[in-house]
Short mmCIF file of C-alpha atoms in Angstrom, two decimals:
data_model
loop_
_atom_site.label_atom_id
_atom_site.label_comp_id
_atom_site.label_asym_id
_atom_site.label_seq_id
_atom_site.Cartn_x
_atom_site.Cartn_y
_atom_site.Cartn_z
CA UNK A 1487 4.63 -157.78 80.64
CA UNK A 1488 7.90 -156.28 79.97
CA UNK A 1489 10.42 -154.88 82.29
CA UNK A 1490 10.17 -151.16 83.51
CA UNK A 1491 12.58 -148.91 81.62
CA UNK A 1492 14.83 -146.94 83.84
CA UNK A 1493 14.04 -143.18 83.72
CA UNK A 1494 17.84 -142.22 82.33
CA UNK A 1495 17.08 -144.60 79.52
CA UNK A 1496 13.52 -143.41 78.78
CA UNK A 1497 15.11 -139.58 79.06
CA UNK A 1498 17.86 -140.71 76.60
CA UNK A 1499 15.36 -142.27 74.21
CA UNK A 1500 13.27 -138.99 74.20
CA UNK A 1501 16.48 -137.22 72.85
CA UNK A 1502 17.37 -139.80 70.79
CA UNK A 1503 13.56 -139.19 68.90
CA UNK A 1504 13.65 -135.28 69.62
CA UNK A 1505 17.22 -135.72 67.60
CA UNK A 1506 15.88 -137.71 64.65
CA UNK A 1507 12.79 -135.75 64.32
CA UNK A 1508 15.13 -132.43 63.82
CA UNK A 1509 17.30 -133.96 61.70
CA UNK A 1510 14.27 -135.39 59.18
CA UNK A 1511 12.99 -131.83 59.37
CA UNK A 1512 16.04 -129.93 58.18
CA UNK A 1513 16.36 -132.96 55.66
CA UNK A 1514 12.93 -132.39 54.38
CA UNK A 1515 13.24 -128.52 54.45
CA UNK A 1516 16.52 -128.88 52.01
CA UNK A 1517 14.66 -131.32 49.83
CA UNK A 1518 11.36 -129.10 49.15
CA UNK A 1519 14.17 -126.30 48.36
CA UNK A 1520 15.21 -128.37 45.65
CA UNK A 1521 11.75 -129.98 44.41
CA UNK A 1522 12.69 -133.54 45.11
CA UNK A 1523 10.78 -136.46 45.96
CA UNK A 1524 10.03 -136.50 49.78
CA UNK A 1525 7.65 -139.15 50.21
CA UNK A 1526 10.21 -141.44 51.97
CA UNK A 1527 11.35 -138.51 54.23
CA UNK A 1528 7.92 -137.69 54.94
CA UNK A 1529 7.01 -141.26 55.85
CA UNK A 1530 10.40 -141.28 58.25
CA UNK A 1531 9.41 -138.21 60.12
CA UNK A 1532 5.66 -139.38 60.73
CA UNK A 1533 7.15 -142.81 62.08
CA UNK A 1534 9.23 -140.72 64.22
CA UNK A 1535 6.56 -138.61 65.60
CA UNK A 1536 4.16 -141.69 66.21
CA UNK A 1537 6.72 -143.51 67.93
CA UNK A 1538 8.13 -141.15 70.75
CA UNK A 1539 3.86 -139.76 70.97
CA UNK A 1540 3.48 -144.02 71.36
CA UNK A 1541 6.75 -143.93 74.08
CA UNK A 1542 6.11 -140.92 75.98
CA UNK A 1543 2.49 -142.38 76.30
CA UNK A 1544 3.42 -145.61 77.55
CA UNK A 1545 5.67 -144.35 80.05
CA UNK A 1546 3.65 -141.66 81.38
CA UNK A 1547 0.43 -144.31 81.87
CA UNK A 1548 -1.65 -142.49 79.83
CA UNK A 1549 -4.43 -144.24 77.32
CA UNK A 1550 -5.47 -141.56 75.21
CA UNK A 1551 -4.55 -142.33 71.90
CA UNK A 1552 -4.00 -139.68 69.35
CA UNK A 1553 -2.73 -142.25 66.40
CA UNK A 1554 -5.31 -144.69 64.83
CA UNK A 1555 -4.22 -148.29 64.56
CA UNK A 1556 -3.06 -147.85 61.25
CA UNK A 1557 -0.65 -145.63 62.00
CA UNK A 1558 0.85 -147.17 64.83
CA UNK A 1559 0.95 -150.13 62.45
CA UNK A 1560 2.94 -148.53 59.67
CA UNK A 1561 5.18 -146.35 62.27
CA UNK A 1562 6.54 -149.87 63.49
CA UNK A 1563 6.87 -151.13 60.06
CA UNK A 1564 8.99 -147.98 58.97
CA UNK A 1565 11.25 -148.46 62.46
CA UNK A 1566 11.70 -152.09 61.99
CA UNK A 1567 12.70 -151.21 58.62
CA UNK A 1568 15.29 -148.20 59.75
CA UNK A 1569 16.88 -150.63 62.31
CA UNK A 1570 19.07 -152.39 59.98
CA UNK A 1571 20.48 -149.64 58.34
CA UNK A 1572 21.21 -148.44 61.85
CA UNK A 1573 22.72 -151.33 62.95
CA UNK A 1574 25.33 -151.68 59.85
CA UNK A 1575 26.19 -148.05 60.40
CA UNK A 1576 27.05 -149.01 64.18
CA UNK A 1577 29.05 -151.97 63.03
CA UNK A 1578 31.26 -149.66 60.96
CA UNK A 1579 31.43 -146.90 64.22
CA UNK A 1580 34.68 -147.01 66.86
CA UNK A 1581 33.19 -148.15 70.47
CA UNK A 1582 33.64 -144.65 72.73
CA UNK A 1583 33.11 -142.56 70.06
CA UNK A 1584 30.04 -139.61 69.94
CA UNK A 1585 28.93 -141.42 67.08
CA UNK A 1586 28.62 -144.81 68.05
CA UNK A 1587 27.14 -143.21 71.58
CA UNK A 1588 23.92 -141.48 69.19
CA UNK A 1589 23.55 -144.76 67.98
CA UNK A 1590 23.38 -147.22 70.68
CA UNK A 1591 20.84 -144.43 71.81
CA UNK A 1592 19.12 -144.09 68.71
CA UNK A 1593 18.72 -148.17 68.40
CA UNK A 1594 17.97 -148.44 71.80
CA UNK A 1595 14.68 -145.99 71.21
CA UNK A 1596 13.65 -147.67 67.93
CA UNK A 1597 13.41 -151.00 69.47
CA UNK A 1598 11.58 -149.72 72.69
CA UNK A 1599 9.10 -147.41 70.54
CA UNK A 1600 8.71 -151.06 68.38
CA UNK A 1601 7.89 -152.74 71.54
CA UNK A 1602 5.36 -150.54 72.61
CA UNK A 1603 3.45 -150.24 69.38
CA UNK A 1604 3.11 -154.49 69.28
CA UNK A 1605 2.07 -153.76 73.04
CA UNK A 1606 -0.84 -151.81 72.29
CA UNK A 1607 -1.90 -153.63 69.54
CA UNK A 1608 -1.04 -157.36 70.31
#
């Protein structure tokens, strides 16, 4: 059993998602425009969704489970794959900054969404 997660971090977590979710829409909106590949971007944006539906769902107690298996499966996949590039961009980012604030946010979610999904499945 894990420790709880305090409610500011769980709140900032949410953002972090609701953020990343926005900003793979808008991406995937300007890539239809221009008939490019989007497979990747769609991928990204259902990882997203599955993994603050799998967050909000673990903190709120509930067991309903809208996801199959498989999902939740390849959501953590695609997030454990998205954390290094995450990572190396908040190597490169100045401490203090906005920036390197979204990121140590953004991280922060991934890996507790990550948790959660090899929680309900392991």
């Amino acid at each position: 059993m894990t420790e709880p997660v305090p409610e500011i971090v769980q709140r900032q977590s949410i953002e972090a998602f609701q953020s990343a979710i926005r900003k793979s829409e808008n991406a995937l909106k300007n890539m239809k425009g221009k008939e490019a590949n989007t497979s990747v971007i769609e991928k990204r944006l259902h990882a997203l969704i599955v993994s603050l539906y799998t967050l909000e769902h673990t903190w709120n107690g509930r067991d309903d489970q809208h996801y199959s298996s498989l999902e939740i499966s390849e959501a953590r996949q695609v997030m454990n794959n998205l954390l290094p590039s995450l990572e190396r961009m908040m190597e490169k980012s100045t401490a203090g900054r906005p920036q390197h604030t979204l990121l140590e946010r953004r991280i922060r979610a991934f890996q507790l969404a990550i948790q959660a999904m090899e929680q309900k499945f392991h």
